[in-house]
Amino acid sequence: MFSGKGGVGKSSLSANLGYCLSESGYRCLLMDCDLGLANLDVLLGISSEINILDLLDRQIPAERIVQPVTENLDLLPAASGVPELVEMDDDQRGLLLQQLEPIMSEYAFVILDMAAGLKPSLLTLAHAAGKRIVVLTPEPTSLTDAYAVIKVLTAQTEVRDFLVLVNQAENREEAQATFHRLDAAVAKFLGFHLTYLGMVRSDPNMGRSVAKQQALVRVAPQCPAAQDIRTLAERLLSLRTALLPELADKPVLKNL
Ligand SMILES: Nc1ncnc2c1ncn2[C@@H]1O[C@H](COP(=O)(O)OP(=O)(O)OP(=O)(O)O)[C@@H](O)[C@H]1O
Ligand SMILES: [Mg+2]
């Protein structure tokens, strides 16, 4: 899950989608890839002494760093306020993927919650993932930033498939119009089309669930955003079913 602009809702949606998928009986790992400014732990009310930094620095195995959130949902926490982690070098990135490989196969879904923007570590992880979800809001600046991040990713990797998730939309029509604007720009200037994953309505309950440090779909399951998130989780489940024959031959994160 990535974006050009910050604050579009990647972490909130990652946490809630992970929660929904795990409620459906699928084991799910949330990986906080906002390496220097962790917040998934805060969103989910988890506090951990060890984090992804220990995986790199102290070679603690990934299965010891992973924190249980619910029965089927685990979190791989990031470090907070550790600027040197924000930029990993090639060796560290390789090591990270290598260290994560053994635990990946235990999960039906691994959701990578990225930092906003275009850092090289984002490119590596976005390239390594099985699917990429671009999150944007209907704001014009969010659209131009989403276009910019797609452009950089396609210039530096062979990745051409992106799922688009429009968050904080007023309604379905506004979300679809936002998707079509981004898709038209990508088709015109980059020469390929995007896939619409869906939308989540703007909903004040989202902020309230953050204050409670619990998933929105748990504390307010009937509110508009929670309904939309459940629809998205169902779509991800059907995408996974469609992808299974292809994924069966591959590790979850491709070795780079
Ligand atoms: N559908 C929504 N309706 C209302 N508010 C929302 C919605 N989605 C997210 N928010 C709010 O937007 C703010 C930013 O969300 P979040 O931290 O998930 O974004 P992010 O993309 O992870 O940000 P960053 O790029 O800084 O990591 C939070 O206050 C969150 O509660
Ligand atoms: Mg975030």
CSV table of C-alpha atoms and ligand atoms in Angstrom, one decimal:
chain,number,residue,atom,x,y,z
A,1,MET,CA,0.0,0.0,0.0
A,2,PHE,CA,1.7,3.2,-1.1
A,3,SER,CA,1.0,6.9,-2.0
A,4,GLY,CA,2.6,10.0,-3.3
A,5,LYS,CA,1.1,12.3,-0.7
A,6,GLY,CA,1.3,11.6,3.0
A,7,GLY,CA,-1.8,11.3,5.3
A,8,VAL,CA,-4.1,9.8,2.6
A,9,GLY,CA,-5.0,6.8,4.9
A,10,LYS,CA,-2.6,4.0,4.1
A,11,SER,CA,-2.0,3.0,7.7
A,12,SER,CA,-5.6,3.2,8.7
A,13,LEU,CA,-6.7,1.1,5.7
A,14,SER,CA,-3.8,-1.4,6.1
A,15,ALA,CA,-4.8,-2.0,9.7
A,16,ASN,CA,-8.5,-2.3,8.9
A,17,LEU,CA,-8.1,-4.5,5.9
A,18,GLY,CA,-5.8,-6.7,7.8
A,19,TYR,CA,-8.4,-7.0,10.6
A,20,CYS,CA,-11.2,-7.8,8.1
A,21,LEU,CA,-9.2,-10.5,6.3
A,22,SER,CA,-8.1,-12.1,9.6
A,23,GLU,CA,-11.7,-12.1,10.8
A,24,SER,CA,-12.6,-14.1,7.6
A,25,GLY,CA,-10.2,-16.7,8.8
A,26,TYR,CA,-7.1,-15.8,6.8
A,27,ARG,CA,-3.8,-15.4,8.6
A,28,CYS,CA,-2.6,-12.0,7.9
A,29,LEU,CA,0.7,-10.1,8.6
A,30,LEU,CA,0.8,-6.3,8.7
A,31,MET,CA,4.2,-5.0,8.0
A,32,ASP,CA,5.0,-1.5,9.1
A,33,CYS,CA,7.3,-0.3,6.4
A,34,ASP,CA,7.3,3.3,7.5
A,35,LEU,CA,10.6,2.5,8.9
A,36,GLY,CA,11.6,5.6,10.8
A,37,LEU,CA,8.1,6.8,11.8
A,38,ALA,CA,6.2,3.7,12.9
A,39,ASN,CA,2.5,4.1,13.6
A,40,LEU,CA,0.7,0.8,12.9
A,41,ASP,CA,1.5,-0.3,16.5
A,42,VAL,CA,-0.1,2.9,17.8
A,43,LEU,CA,-3.2,2.4,15.6
A,44,LEU,CA,-3.6,-1.1,16.9
A,45,GLY,CA,-2.7,-0.5,20.5
A,46,ILE,CA,0.4,-2.7,20.5
A,47,SER,CA,3.6,-1.8,22.2
A,48,SER,CA,6.7,-3.8,21.5
A,49,GLU,CA,10.3,-3.7,22.8
A,50,ILE,CA,11.7,-5.1,19.6
A,51,ASN,CA,11.0,-4.1,16.0
A,52,ILE,CA,12.2,-4.5,12.4
A,53,LEU,CA,15.4,-2.7,13.4
A,54,ASP,CA,16.4,-5.7,15.5
A,55,LEU,CA,15.9,-7.9,12.6
A,56,LEU,CA,18.5,-5.9,10.7
A,57,ASP,CA,20.9,-5.0,13.4
A,58,ARG,CA,20.8,-7.9,15.8
A,59,GLN,CA,19.6,-10.5,13.4
A,60,ILE,CA,16.7,-11.5,15.7
A,61,PRO,CA,14.6,-13.9,13.6
A,62,ALA,CA,11.4,-12.4,12.2
A,63,GLU,CA,9.1,-14.8,14.0
A,64,ARG,CA,10.3,-13.4,17.3
A,65,ILE,CA,9.7,-9.8,16.3
A,66,VAL,CA,6.2,-10.4,15.0
A,67,GLN,CA,3.5,-9.4,17.5
A,68,PRO,CA,0.1,-11.0,17.7
A,69,VAL,CA,-2.8,-8.5,17.4
A,70,THR,CA,-5.7,-10.9,17.2
A,71,GLU,CA,-5.9,-14.7,16.6
A,72,ASN,CA,-5.2,-14.5,12.9
A,73,LEU,CA,-3.6,-11.0,12.7
A,74,ASP,CA,0.1,-10.3,13.4
A,75,LEU,CA,2.1,-7.1,13.2
A,76,LEU,CA,5.8,-6.6,12.3
A,77,PRO,CA,6.4,-3.3,14.0
A,78,ALA,CA,8.8,-0.6,12.7
A,79,ALA,CA,11.1,1.6,14.8
A,80,SER,CA,10.0,5.1,15.7
A,81,GLY,CA,12.2,8.1,15.4
A,82,VAL,CA,15.1,6.3,14.0
A,83,PRO,CA,16.3,8.4,11.1
A,84,GLU,CA,19.0,6.1,10.0
A,85,LEU,CA,16.5,3.4,9.2
A,86,VAL,CA,14.5,5.6,6.9
A,87,GLU,CA,17.2,5.0,4.3
A,88,MET,CA,18.5,1.4,4.0
A,89,ASP,CA,21.3,0.6,1.7
A,90,ASP,CA,21.2,-2.2,-0.8
A,91,ASP,CA,22.7,-4.7,1.6
A,92,GLN,CA,20.2,-3.9,4.3
A,93,ARG,CA,17.3,-4.2,1.9
A,94,GLY,CA,18.5,-7.5,0.6
A,95,LEU,CA,19.0,-8.7,4.2
A,96,LEU,CA,15.5,-7.6,5.2
A,97,LEU,CA,13.9,-9.5,2.4
A,98,GLN,CA,16.0,-12.5,3.2
A,99,GLN,CA,15.2,-12.4,6.9
A,100,LEU,CA,11.5,-12.1,6.1
A,101,GLU,CA,11.2,-14.9,3.6
A,102,PRO,CA,10.9,-17.8,6.2
A,103,ILE,CA,7.8,-16.3,7.8
A,104,MET,CA,6.0,-15.1,4.7
A,105,SER,CA,4.6,-18.5,3.7
A,106,GLU,CA,2.7,-18.7,7.0
A,107,TYR,CA,0.3,-15.9,5.9
A,108,ALA,CA,-2.5,-15.8,3.4
A,109,PHE,CA,-1.9,-12.0,3.2
A,110,VAL,CA,1.1,-9.8,3.9
A,111,ILE,CA,0.1,-6.1,3.8
A,112,LEU,CA,3.0,-3.7,3.5
A,113,ASP,CA,2.2,-0.2,4.9
A,114,MET,CA,4.7,2.1,3.2
A,115,ALA,CA,5.8,5.6,4.0
A,116,ALA,CA,4.6,8.3,1.6
A,117,GLY,CA,7.0,9.2,-1.2
A,118,LEU,CA,9.7,7.8,-3.4
A,119,LYS,CA,12.6,6.6,-1.3
A,120,PRO,CA,14.7,3.8,-2.8
A,121,SER,CA,13.6,1.4,0.0
A,122,LEU,CA,10.0,2.0,-1.1
A,123,LEU,CA,10.9,1.1,-4.6
A,124,THR,CA,12.5,-2.1,-3.5
A,125,LEU,CA,9.5,-3.2,-1.4
A,126,ALA,CA,6.9,-2.0,-3.9
A,127,HIS,CA,8.7,-4.0,-6.6
A,128,ALA,CA,9.0,-7.1,-4.4
A,129,ALA,CA,5.2,-7.2,-3.5
A,130,GLY,CA,2.8,-9.4,-5.3
A,131,LYS,CA,0.3,-6.5,-5.8
A,132,ARG,CA,0.6,-2.8,-5.4
A,133,ILE,CA,-2.2,-0.7,-4.1
A,134,VAL,CA,-1.9,3.1,-4.7
A,135,VAL,CA,-3.9,5.1,-2.2
A,136,LEU,CA,-5.1,8.6,-3.0
A,137,THR,CA,-7.9,11.0,-2.0
A,138,PRO,CA,-10.0,13.1,-4.4
A,139,GLU,CA,-7.8,16.2,-3.6
A,140,PRO,CA,-5.9,17.4,-6.7
A,141,THR,CA,-2.6,17.4,-5.0
A,142,SER,CA,-3.1,13.7,-4.0
A,143,LEU,CA,-3.8,12.9,-7.6
A,144,THR,CA,-0.7,14.6,-9.0
A,145,ASP,CA,1.4,13.0,-6.2
A,146,ALA,CA,-0.1,9.5,-7.0
A,147,TYR,CA,0.8,10.0,-10.7
A,148,ALA,CA,4.3,11.0,-9.8
A,149,VAL,CA,4.9,8.0,-7.6
A,150,ILE,CA,3.6,5.6,-10.3
A,151,LYS,CA,5.8,7.4,-12.9
A,152,VAL,CA,8.9,6.9,-10.8
A,153,LEU,CA,8.1,3.3,-10.0
A,154,THR,CA,7.5,2.5,-13.7
A,155,ALA,CA,10.7,4.3,-14.8
A,156,GLN,CA,12.9,2.3,-12.4
A,157,THR,CA,11.2,-1.1,-12.4
A,158,GLU,CA,9.2,-3.2,-14.9
A,159,VAL,CA,6.1,-3.0,-12.7
A,160,ARG,CA,3.1,-1.9,-14.7
A,161,ASP,CA,0.2,-3.3,-12.7
A,162,PHE,CA,-1.4,-1.1,-10.0
A,163,LEU,CA,-4.6,-1.3,-8.0
A,164,VAL,CA,-6.1,2.0,-7.1
A,165,LEU,CA,-7.9,2.7,-3.8
A,166,VAL,CA,-9.6,6.1,-3.4
A,167,ASN,CA,-10.0,7.0,0.2
A,168,GLN,CA,-11.9,9.8,1.9
A,169,ALA,CA,-14.4,10.2,-1.0
A,170,GLU,CA,-17.8,11.8,-0.5
A,171,ASN,CA,-19.4,9.1,-2.5
A,172,ARG,CA,-18.9,6.4,-5.2
A,173,GLU,CA,-19.2,8.8,-8.1
A,174,GLU,CA,-16.5,11.1,-6.7
A,175,ALA,CA,-14.2,8.1,-6.2
A,176,GLN,CA,-14.7,6.8,-9.7
A,177,ALA,CA,-14.1,10.2,-11.2
A,178,THR,CA,-10.9,10.4,-9.2
A,179,PHE,CA,-9.8,7.0,-10.5
A,180,HIS,CA,-10.7,8.0,-14.1
A,181,ARG,CA,-8.6,11.2,-13.9
A,182,LEU,CA,-5.5,9.3,-12.6
A,183,ASP,CA,-6.1,6.4,-15.1
A,184,ALA,CA,-6.4,8.9,-18.0
A,185,ALA,CA,-3.1,10.6,-17.1
A,186,VAL,CA,-1.3,7.3,-16.8
A,187,ALA,CA,-2.7,5.9,-20.0
A,188,LYS,CA,-1.8,9.1,-21.9
A,189,PHE,CA,1.7,9.7,-20.6
A,190,LEU,CA,2.9,6.3,-19.4
A,191,GLY,CA,0.9,4.1,-21.9
A,192,PHE,CA,-0.9,1.6,-19.6
A,193,HIS,CA,-4.1,1.3,-17.6
A,194,LEU,CA,-4.7,1.1,-13.9
A,195,THR,CA,-7.2,-1.2,-12.1
A,196,TYR,CA,-9.8,0.2,-9.8
A,197,LEU,CA,-9.9,-1.6,-6.5
A,198,GLY,CA,-12.5,0.5,-4.8
A,199,MET,CA,-13.2,3.3,-2.4
A,200,VAL,CA,-13.7,4.2,1.2
A,201,ARG,CA,-16.0,7.1,2.2
A,202,SER,CA,-14.8,9.9,4.3
A,203,ASP,CA,-16.1,9.1,7.8
A,204,PRO,CA,-15.4,10.8,11.1
A,205,ASN,CA,-15.6,7.4,12.9
A,206,MET,CA,-12.1,6.8,11.4
A,207,GLY,CA,-10.5,9.4,13.6
A,208,ARG,CA,-12.4,8.2,16.6
A,209,SER,CA,-11.2,4.6,16.2
A,210,VAL,CA,-7.6,6.0,16.1
A,211,ALA,CA,-8.2,7.6,19.4
A,212,LYS,CA,-9.4,4.3,20.8
A,213,GLN,CA,-6.4,2.5,19.3
A,214,GLN,CA,-8.6,-0.1,17.7
A,215,ALA,CA,-9.6,-1.1,14.2
A,216,LEU,CA,-12.6,0.9,12.9
A,217,VAL,CA,-14.3,-2.3,11.6
A,218,ARG,CA,-14.2,-3.5,15.2
A,219,VAL,CA,-15.4,-0.5,17.1
A,220,ALA,CA,-17.9,0.8,14.6
A,221,PRO,CA,-18.7,-2.1,12.2
A,222,GLN,CA,-21.8,-0.5,10.7
A,223,CYS,CA,-20.4,2.9,9.8
A,224,PRO,CA,-20.0,3.9,6.1
A,225,ALA,CA,-16.1,3.5,6.1
A,226,ALA,CA,-16.3,0.1,7.8
A,227,GLN,CA,-18.8,-1.1,5.2
A,228,ASP,CA,-16.6,0.1,2.4
A,229,ILE,CA,-13.5,-1.6,3.9
A,230,ARG,CA,-15.4,-4.9,4.2
A,231,THR,CA,-16.3,-4.7,0.5
A,232,LEU,CA,-12.6,-4.0,-0.3
A,233,ALA,CA,-11.5,-7.0,1.8
A,234,GLU,CA,-13.9,-9.2,-0.2
A,235,ARG,CA,-12.3,-7.9,-3.4
A,236,LEU,CA,-8.9,-8.7,-2.1
A,237,LEU,CA,-10.0,-12.2,-1.2
A,238,SER,CA,-11.3,-12.8,-4.7
A,239,LEU,CA,-8.1,-11.4,-6.2
A,240,ARG,CA,-6.1,-13.8,-4.1
A,241,THR,CA,-8.2,-16.7,-5.3
A,242,ALA,CA,-7.6,-15.7,-8.9
A,243,LEU,CA,-3.9,-15.3,-8.2
A,244,LEU,CA,-3.3,-18.5,-6.3
A,245,PRO,CA,-2.2,-20.7,-9.3
A,246,GLU,CA,0.4,-18.0,-10.2
A,247,LEU,CA,1.5,-17.4,-6.6
A,248,ALA,CA,1.9,-21.1,-5.8
A,249,ASP,CA,5.2,-21.2,-7.7
A,250,LYS,CA,6.6,-18.0,-6.2
A,251,PRO,CA,7.8,-16.8,-2.8
A,252,VAL,CA,5.5,-14.0,-1.4
A,253,LEU,CA,8.4,-11.6,-1.8
A,254,LYS,CA,10.4,-12.2,-4.9
A,255,ASN,CA,14.1,-12.2,-4.3
A,256,LEU,CA,15.7,-9.1,-5.8
B,1,LIG,N1,-11.9,7.3,5.2
B,1,LIG,C1,-11.5,8.2,6.1
B,1,LIG,N2,-12.4,9.1,6.6
B,1,LIG,C2,-11.9,10.1,7.5
B,1,LIG,N3,-10.7,10.2,7.9
B,1,LIG,C3,-9.8,9.3,7.5
B,1,LIG,C4,-10.1,8.2,6.5
B,1,LIG,N4,-9.0,7.5,6.3
B,1,LIG,C5,-8.0,8.0,7.0
B,1,LIG,N5,-8.5,9.1,7.7
B,1,LIG,C6,-7.7,9.9,8.7
B,1,LIG,O1,-6.6,10.5,7.9
B,1,LIG,C7,-5.5,10.7,8.8
B,1,LIG,C8,-4.3,10.0,8.1
B,1,LIG,O2,-4.5,8.6,8.0
B,1,LIG,P1,-3.2,7.6,8.0
B,1,LIG,O3,-2.3,7.9,9.1
B,1,LIG,O4,-3.8,6.2,7.9
B,1,LIG,O5,-2.6,8.0,6.6
B,1,LIG,P2,-1.2,7.5,6.0
B,1,LIG,O6,-1.4,7.5,4.5
B,1,LIG,O7,-0.8,6.3,6.6
B,1,LIG,O8,-0.2,8.7,6.4
B,1,LIG,P3,1.4,8.7,6.3
B,1,LIG,O9,1.7,9.0,4.8
B,1,LIG,O10,1.8,9.9,7.2
B,1,LIG,O11,1.9,7.4,6.7
B,1,LIG,C9,-5.8,10.0,10.1
B,1,LIG,O12,-6.2,11.0,11.0
B,1,LIG,C10,-7.0,9.1,9.8
B,1,LIG,O13,-7.9,9.0,10.9
B,2,MG,MG,1.1,5.8,7.6
